[in-house]
Short mmCIF file of C-alpha atoms and ligand atoms in Angstrom, two decimals:
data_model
loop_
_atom_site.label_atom_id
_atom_site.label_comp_id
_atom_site.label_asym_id
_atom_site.label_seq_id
_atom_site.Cartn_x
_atom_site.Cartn_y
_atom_site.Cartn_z
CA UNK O 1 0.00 0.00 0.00
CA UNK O 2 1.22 3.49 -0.90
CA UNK O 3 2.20 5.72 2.23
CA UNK O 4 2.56 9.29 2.28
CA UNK O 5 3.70 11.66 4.51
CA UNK O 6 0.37 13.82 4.12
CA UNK O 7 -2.78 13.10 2.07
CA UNK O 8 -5.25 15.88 1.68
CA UNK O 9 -8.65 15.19 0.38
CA UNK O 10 -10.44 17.44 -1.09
CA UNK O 11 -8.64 19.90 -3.42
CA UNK O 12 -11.00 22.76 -3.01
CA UNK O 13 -10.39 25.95 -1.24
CA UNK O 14 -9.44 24.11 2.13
CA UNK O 15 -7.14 21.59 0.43
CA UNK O 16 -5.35 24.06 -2.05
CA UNK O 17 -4.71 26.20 0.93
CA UNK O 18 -3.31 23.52 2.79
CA UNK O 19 -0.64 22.20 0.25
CA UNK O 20 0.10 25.95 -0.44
CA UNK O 21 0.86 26.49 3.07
CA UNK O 22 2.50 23.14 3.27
CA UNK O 23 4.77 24.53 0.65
CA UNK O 24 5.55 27.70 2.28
CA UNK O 25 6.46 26.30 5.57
CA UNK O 26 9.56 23.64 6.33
CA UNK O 27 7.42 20.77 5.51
CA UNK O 28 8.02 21.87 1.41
CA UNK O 29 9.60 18.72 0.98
CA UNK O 30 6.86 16.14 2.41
CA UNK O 31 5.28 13.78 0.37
CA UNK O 32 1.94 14.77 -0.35
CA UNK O 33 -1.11 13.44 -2.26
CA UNK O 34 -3.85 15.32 -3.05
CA UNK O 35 -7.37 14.14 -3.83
CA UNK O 36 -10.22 15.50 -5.74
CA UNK O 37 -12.68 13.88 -7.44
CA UNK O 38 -13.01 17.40 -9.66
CA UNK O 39 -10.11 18.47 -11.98
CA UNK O 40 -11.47 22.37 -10.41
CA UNK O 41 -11.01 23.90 -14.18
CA UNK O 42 -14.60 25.85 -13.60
CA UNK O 43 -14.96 29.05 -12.06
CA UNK O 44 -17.56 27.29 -10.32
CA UNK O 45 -17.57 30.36 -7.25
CA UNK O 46 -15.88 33.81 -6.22
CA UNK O 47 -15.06 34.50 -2.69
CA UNK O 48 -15.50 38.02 -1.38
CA UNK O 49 -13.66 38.80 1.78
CA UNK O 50 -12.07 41.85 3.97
CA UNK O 51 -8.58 41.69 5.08
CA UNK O 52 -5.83 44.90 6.19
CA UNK O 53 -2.74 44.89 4.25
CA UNK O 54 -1.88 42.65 1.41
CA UNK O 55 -2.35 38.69 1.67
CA UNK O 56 -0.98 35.82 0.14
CA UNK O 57 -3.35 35.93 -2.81
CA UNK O 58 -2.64 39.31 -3.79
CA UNK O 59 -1.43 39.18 -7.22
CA UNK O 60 -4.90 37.01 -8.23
CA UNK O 61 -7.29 39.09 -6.91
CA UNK O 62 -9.71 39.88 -9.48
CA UNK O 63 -11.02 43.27 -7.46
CA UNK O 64 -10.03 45.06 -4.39
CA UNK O 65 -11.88 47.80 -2.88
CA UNK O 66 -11.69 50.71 -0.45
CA UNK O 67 -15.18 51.23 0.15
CA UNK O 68 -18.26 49.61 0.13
CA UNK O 69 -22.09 50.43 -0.28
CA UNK O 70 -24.63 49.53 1.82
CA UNK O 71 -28.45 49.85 1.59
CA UNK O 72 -30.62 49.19 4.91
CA UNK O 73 -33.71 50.79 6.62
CA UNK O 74 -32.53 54.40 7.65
CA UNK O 75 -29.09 54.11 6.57
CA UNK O 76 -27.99 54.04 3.05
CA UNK O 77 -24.76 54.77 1.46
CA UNK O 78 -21.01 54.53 1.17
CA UNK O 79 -19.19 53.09 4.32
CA UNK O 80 -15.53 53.92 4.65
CA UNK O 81 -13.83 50.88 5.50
CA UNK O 82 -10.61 52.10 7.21
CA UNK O 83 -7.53 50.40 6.47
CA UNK O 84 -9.38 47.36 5.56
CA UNK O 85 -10.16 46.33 1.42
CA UNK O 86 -13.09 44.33 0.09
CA UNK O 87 -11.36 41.54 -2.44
CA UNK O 88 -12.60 39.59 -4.59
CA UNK O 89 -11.11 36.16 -5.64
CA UNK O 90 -13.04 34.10 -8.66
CA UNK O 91 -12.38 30.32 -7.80
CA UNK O 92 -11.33 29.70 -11.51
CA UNK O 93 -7.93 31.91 -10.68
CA UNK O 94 -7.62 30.31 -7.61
CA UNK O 95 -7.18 26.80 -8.72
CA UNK O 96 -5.01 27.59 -11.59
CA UNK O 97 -2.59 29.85 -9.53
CA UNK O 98 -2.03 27.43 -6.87
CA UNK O 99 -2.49 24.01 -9.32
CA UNK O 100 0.18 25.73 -11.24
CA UNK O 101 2.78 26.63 -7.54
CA UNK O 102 1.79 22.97 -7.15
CA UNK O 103 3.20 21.46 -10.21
CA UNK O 104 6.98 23.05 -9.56
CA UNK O 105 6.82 20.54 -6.64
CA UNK O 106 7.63 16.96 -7.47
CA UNK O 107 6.94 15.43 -4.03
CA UNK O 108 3.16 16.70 -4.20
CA UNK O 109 1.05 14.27 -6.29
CA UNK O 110 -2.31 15.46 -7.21
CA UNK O 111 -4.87 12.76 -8.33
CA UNK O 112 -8.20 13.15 -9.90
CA UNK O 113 -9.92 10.16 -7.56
CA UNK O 114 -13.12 9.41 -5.98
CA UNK O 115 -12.81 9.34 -2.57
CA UNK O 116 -15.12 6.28 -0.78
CA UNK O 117 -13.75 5.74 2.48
CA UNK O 118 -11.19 7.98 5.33
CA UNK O 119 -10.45 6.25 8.28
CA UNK O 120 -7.93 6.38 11.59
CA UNK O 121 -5.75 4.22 12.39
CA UNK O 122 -2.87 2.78 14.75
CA UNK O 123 -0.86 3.27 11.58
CA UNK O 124 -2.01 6.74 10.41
CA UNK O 125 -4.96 8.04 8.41
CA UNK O 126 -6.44 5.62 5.88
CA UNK O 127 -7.99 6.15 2.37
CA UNK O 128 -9.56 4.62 0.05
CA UNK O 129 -9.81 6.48 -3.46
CA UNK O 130 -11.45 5.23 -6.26
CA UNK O 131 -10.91 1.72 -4.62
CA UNK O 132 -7.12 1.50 -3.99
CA UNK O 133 -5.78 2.03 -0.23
CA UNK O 134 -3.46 4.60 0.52
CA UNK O 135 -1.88 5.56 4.40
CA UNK O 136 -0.06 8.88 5.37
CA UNK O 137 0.91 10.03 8.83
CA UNK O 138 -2.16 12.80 8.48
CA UNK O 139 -5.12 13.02 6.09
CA UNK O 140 -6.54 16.48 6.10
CA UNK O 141 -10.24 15.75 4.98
CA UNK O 142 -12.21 19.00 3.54
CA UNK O 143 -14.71 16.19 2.06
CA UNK O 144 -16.40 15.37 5.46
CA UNK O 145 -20.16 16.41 5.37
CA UNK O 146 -21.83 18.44 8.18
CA UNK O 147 -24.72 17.03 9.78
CA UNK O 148 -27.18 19.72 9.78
CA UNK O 149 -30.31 18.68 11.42
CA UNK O 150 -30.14 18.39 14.45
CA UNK O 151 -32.91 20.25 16.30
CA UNK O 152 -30.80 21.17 19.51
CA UNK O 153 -29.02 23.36 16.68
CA UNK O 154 -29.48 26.46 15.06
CA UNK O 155 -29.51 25.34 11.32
CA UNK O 156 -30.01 28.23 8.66
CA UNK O 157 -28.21 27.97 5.03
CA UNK O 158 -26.98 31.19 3.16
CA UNK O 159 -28.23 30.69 -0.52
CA UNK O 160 -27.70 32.80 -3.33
CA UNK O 161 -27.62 32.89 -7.00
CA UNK O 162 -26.23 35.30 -9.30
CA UNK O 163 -25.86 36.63 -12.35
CA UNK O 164 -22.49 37.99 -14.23
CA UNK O 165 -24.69 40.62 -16.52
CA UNK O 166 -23.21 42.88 -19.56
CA UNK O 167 -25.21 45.53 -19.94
CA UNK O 168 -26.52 47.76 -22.58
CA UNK O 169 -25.46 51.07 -20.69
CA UNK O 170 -22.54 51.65 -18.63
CA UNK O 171 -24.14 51.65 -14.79
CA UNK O 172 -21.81 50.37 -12.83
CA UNK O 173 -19.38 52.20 -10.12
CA UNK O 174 -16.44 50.24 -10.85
CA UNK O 175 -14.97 51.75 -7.32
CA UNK O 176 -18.06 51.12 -5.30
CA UNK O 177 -19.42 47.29 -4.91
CA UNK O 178 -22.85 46.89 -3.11
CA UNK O 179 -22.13 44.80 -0.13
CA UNK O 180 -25.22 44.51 1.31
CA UNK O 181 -28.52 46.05 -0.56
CA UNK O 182 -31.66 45.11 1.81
CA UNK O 183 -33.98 47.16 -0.82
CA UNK O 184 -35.79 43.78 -1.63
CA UNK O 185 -38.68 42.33 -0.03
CA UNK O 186 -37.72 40.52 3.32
CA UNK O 187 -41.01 37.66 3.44
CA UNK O 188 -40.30 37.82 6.86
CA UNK O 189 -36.60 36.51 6.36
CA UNK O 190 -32.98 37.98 5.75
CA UNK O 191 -32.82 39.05 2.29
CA UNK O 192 -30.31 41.09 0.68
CA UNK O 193 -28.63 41.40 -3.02
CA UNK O 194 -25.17 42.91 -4.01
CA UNK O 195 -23.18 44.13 -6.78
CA UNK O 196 -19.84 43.04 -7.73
CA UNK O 197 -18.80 46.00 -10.84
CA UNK O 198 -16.08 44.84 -13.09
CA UNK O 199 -16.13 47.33 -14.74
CA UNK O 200 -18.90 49.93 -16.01
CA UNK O 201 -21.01 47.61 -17.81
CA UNK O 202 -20.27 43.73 -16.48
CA UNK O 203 -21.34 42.76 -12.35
CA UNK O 204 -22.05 40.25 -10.57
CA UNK O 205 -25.44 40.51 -9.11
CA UNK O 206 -26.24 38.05 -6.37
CA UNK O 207 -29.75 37.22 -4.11
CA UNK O 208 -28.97 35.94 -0.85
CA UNK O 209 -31.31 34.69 1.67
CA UNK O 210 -30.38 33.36 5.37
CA UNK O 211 -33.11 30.99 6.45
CA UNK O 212 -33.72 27.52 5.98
CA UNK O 213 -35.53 27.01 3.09
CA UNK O 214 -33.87 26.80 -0.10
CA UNK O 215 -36.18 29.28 -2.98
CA UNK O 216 -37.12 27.25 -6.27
CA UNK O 217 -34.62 28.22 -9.48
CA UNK O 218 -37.47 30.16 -10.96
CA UNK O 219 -37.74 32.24 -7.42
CA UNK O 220 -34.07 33.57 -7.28
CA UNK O 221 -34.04 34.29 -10.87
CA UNK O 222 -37.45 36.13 -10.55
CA UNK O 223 -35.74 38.28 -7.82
CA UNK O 224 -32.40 39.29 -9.25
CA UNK O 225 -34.61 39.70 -12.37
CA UNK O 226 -36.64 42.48 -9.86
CA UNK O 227 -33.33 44.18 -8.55
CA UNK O 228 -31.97 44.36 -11.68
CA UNK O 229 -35.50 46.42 -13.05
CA UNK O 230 -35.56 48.45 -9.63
CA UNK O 231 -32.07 49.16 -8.37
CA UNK O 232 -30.00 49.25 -11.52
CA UNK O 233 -30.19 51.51 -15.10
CA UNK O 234 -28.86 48.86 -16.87
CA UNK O 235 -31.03 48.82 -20.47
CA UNK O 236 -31.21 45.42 -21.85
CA UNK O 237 -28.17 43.52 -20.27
CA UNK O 238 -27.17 39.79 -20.88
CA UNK O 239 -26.33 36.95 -18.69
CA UNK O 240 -23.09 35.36 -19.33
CA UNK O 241 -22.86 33.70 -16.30
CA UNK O 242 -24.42 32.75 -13.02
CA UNK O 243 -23.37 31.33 -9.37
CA UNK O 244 -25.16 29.30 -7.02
CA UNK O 245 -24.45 28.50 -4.05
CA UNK O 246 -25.76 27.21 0.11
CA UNK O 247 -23.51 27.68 2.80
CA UNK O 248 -24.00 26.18 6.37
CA UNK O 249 -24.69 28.74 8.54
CA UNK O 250 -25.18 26.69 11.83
CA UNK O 251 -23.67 26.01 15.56
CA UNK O 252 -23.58 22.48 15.08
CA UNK O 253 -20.21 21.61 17.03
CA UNK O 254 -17.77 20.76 14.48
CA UNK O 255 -14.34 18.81 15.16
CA UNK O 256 -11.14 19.85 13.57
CA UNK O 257 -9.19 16.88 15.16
CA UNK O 258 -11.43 14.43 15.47
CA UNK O 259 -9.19 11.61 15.86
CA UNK O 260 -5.05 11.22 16.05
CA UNK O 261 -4.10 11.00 12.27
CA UNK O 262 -7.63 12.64 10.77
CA UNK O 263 -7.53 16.81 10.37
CA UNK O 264 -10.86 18.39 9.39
CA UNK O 265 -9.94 21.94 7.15
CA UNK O 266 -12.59 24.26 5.36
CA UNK O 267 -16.27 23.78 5.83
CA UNK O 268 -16.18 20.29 7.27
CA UNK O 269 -13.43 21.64 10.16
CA UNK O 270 -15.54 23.98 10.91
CA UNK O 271 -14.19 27.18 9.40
CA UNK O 272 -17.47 29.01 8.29
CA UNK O 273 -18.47 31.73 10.71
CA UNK O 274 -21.66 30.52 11.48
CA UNK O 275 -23.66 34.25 11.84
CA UNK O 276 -21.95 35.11 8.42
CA UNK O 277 -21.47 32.07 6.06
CA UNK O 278 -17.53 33.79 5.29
CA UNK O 279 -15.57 31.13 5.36
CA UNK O 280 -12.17 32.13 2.89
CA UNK O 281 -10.08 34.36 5.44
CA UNK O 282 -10.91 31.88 8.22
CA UNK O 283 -9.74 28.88 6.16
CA UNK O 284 -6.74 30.65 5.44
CA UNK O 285 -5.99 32.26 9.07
CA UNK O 286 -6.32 28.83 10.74
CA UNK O 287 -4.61 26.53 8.00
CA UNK O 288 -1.73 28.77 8.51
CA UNK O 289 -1.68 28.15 12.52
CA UNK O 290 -2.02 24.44 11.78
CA UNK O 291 0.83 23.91 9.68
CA UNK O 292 2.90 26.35 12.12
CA UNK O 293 2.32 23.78 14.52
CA UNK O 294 3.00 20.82 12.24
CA UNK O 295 6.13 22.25 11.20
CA UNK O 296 7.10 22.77 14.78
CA UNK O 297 5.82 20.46 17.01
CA UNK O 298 4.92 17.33 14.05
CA UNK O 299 1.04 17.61 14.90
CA UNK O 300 -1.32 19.59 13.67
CA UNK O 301 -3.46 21.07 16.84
CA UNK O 302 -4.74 24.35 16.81
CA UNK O 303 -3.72 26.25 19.60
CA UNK O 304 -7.83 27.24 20.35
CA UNK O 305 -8.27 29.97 23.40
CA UNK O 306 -11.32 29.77 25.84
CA UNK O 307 -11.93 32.72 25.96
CA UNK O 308 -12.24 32.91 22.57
CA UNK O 309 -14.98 30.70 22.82
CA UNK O 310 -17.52 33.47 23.37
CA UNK O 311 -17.80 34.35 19.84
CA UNK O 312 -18.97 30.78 19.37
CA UNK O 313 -22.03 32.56 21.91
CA UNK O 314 -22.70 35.50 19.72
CA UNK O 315 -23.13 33.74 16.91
CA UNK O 316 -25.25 31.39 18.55
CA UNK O 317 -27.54 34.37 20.12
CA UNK O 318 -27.52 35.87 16.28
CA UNK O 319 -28.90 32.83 14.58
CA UNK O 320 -31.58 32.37 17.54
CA UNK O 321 -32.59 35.85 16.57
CA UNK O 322 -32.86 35.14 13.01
CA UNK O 323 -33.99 31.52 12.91
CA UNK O 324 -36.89 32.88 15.69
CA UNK O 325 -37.33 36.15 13.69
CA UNK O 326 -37.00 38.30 16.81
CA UNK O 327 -36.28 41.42 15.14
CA UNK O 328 -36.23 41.97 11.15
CA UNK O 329 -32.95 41.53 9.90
CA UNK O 330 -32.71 44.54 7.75
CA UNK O 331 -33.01 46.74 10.44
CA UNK O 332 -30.65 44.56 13.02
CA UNK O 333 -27.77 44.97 10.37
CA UNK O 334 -28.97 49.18 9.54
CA UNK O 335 -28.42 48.92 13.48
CA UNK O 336 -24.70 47.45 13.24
CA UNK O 337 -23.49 49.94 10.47
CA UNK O 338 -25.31 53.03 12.01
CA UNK O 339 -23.72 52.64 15.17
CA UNK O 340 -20.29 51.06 14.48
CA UNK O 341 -17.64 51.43 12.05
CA UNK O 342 -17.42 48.81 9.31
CA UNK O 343 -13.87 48.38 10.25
CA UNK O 344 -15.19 47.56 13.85
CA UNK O 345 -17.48 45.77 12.46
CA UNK O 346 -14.81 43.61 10.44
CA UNK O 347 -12.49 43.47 13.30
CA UNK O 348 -15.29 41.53 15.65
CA UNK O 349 -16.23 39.30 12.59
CA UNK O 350 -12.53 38.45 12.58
CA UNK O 351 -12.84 37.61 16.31
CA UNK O 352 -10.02 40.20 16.95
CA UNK O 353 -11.75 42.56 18.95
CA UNK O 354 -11.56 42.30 22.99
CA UNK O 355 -14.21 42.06 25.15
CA UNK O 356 -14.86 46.06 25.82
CA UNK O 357 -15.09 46.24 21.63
CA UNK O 358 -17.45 43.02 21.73
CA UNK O 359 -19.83 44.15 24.37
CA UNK O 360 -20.15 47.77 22.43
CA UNK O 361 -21.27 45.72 19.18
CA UNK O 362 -23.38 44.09 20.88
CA UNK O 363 -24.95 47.05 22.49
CA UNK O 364 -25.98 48.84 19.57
CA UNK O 365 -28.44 45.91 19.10
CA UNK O 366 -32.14 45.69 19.75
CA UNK O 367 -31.73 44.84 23.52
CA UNK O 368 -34.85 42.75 24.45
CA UNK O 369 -34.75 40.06 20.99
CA UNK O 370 -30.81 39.95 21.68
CA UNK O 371 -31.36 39.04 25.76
CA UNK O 372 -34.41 36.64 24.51
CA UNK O 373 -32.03 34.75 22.35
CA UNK O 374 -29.27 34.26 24.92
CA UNK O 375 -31.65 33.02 27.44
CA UNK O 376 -32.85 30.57 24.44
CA UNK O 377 -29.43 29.69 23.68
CA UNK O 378 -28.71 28.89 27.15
CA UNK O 379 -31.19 26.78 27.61
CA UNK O 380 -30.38 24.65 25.00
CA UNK O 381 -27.07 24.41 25.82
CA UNK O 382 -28.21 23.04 29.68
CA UNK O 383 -30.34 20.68 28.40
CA UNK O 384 -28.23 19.39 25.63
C1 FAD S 401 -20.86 29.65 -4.80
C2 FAD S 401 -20.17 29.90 -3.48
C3 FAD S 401 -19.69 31.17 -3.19
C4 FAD S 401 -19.04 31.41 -1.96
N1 FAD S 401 -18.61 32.67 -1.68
C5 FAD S 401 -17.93 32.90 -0.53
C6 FAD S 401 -17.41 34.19 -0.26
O1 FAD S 401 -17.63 35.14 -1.02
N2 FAD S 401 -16.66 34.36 0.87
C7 FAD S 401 -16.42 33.34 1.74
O2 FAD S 401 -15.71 33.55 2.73
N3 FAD S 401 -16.95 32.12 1.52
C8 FAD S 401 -17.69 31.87 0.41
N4 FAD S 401 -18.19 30.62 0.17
C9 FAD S 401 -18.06 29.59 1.23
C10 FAD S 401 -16.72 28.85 1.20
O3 FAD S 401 -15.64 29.75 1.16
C11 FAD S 401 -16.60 27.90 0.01
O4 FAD S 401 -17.64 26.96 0.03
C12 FAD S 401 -15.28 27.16 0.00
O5 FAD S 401 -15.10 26.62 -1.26
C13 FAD S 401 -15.21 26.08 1.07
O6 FAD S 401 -13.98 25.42 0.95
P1 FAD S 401 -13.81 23.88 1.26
O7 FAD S 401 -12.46 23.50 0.84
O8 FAD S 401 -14.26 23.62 2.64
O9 FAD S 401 -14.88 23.16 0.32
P2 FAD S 401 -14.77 23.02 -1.26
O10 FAD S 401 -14.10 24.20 -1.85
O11 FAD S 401 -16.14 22.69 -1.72
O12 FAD S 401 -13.80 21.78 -1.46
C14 FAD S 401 -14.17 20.46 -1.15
C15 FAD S 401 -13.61 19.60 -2.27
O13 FAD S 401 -13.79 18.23 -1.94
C16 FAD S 401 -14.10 17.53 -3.11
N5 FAD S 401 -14.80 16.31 -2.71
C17 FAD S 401 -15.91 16.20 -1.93
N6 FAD S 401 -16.23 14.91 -1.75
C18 FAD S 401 -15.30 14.19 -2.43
C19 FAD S 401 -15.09 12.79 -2.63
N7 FAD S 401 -15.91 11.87 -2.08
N8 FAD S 401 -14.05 12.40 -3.38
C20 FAD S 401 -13.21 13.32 -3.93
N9 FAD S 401 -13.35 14.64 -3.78
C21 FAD S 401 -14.39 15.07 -3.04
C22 FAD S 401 -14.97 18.48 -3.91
O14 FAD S 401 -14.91 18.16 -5.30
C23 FAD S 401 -14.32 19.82 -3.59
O15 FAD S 401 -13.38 20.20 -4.56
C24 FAD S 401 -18.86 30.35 -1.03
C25 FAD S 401 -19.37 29.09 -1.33
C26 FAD S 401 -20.02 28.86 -2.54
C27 FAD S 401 -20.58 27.48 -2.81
#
């Protein structure tokens, strides 16, 4: 049987990111297989994300902006970000850029395989991919699939779908994207669109709902359809292509490490903020602390602070709110970006903010919903 030092399944976002970082670190020259069952040549998503400075995907970013709009109740507008920049990353320049870092490295194998069975143990991690066994000291598993249904959890999805449009007449701000444009009609849910300009006359326009109820085809496409006619002077405009997508937004508790040789990454480890559905900057943040610690103590734990725990709380207490509809969302996030700045607003997203900052985010929201929510959220916790 064919051993390895590392095997990483899944070659998505997670498992790119992880043989990147493998590569950057002292580990460069570790065997390494990596499995995907997709030869990820589509630009089958684009990531949007904040982040201060310049990262590691600089030089592939397909945008990058200073500012932002934003559309709620009583506040409407441009938000100045601070020292933070909205990028934007299509998936398609992704997977070539780091397929093609890959390929200068002949100790990484990557392998277009099926992937039917990961398993611990004495030995190391075990796989099975399209029917032939393979071992390495660690198997880092982005493949793993959330259970999402249990009741004692707060289970909403982020949907969207979108539309790359060319339009008849120029229309779009190419320095202003719309991150958040709650001008649509809420049904009683969290409903927002935004615009990603390319330039004055291409954008990606997506509708995104939080709830738990995915919309039929015909109902997205009826609603970006809407936007489009209501919120944008585009003249006749053509589709060239669109983006769908569901992303877990849930507490369920998920396990990075949940056995000696097996390493969750990505979306099965756990790296989606569950109140926001981002789940790029995390991934990359936390892949980099695990191969730190590979590369310096031979295991990959996560150093993981208690007291850091208590964002795990707040997002809890937000999806109570939403999956209970205790408040109507538009106005709970008019109520974040009228009373903070987006950059402090980014900063406790990131987790980076200390308690003082936390509590003074969560002040500016509606009091009685909020305190309803944590009692909930307690509750559920004692009893589970
Ligand atoms: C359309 C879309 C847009 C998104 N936009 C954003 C955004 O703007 N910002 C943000 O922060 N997050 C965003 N996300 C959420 C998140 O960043 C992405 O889902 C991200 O791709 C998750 O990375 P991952 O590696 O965990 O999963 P994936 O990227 O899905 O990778 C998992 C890989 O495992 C492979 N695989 C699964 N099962 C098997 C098997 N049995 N055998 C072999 N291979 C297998 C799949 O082919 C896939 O390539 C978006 C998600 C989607 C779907």
């Amino acid at each position: 049987m064919k051993k390895y030092d590392f095997i990483i399944a899944g070659g998505g976002m997670a498992g790119l990111s992880m043989a990147y970082y493998l590569t950057q670190s002292p580990l460069r020259d570790r065997s390494i297989l990596l499995l995907d069952r997709e030869s990820k040549n589509r630009n089958d998503r684009t990531w949007c994300f904040w982040e201060r400075g310049e990262g590691p995907f600089e030089s592939i970013l397909f945008r990058n902006w200073d500012r932002v709009e934003f559309h709620g109740t009583t506040l409407s507008g441009l938000l100045n970000i601070g020292d933070y920049r909205y990028k934007m990353l299509r998936g398609i320049d992704f997977y070539a850029h780091i397929q093609e870092h890959l390929a200068r490295f002949p100790n990484i194998e990557i392998r277009q395989a099926n992937i039917n069975r990961i398993k611990e143990t004495a030995q190391g991690g075990f796989v099975i991919a399209d029917d032939e066994p393979l071992m390495a000291d660690y198997v880092f598993d982005s493949t793993f699939a959330l259970k999402l249904d249990d009741p004692d959890n707060h289970n909403l999805l982020q949907h969207f779908k979108g539309w790359v449009i060319r339009t008849e007449k120029p229309c779009f701000n190419v320095d202003q994207p719309r991150m958040m444009d709650f001008r649509v009609a809420q049904h009683g849910d969290c409903r927002f669109a935004y615009v990603l300009p390319f330039d004055a006359q291409t954008a990606l326009i997506e509708f995104t709902l939080f709830n738990e109820t995915l919309l039929t085809d015909a109902d997205y496409e009826a609603a970006l359809g809407q936007y489009i006619t209501q919120h944008l002077d585009t003249g006749t405009y053509q589709i060239c292509e669109t983006e769908f997508g569901v992303i877990p937004m849930s507490d369920v508790p998920t396990q990075e490490n949940p056995s000696e040789h097996i390493v969750r990454i990505g979306t099965a480890g756990g790296h989606t903020k569950a109140s926001t559905g981002y789940t790029f900057q995390r991934t990359q943040r936390y892949l980099r602390e695990l191969v730190q610690s590979l590369a310096q103590t031979g295991k990959p734990f996560r150093q993981k602070s208690l007291f850091k725990s208590r964002f795990k709380l707040y997002d809890s207490i937000f999806l109570n709110v939403l999956q209970k509809h205790r408040y109507p969302a538009d106005d709970m996030f008019t109520l974040l970006y009228e009373h903070n700045s987006p950059a402090q607003v980014f900063k406790f997203l990131d987790e980076d903010t200390s308690l003082g900052e936390d509590l003074r985010v969560m002040w500016s929201m509606p009091k009685v919903p909020f305190t309803m929510a944590l009692f909930d959220v307690l509750r559920r916790k004692l009893l589970s």
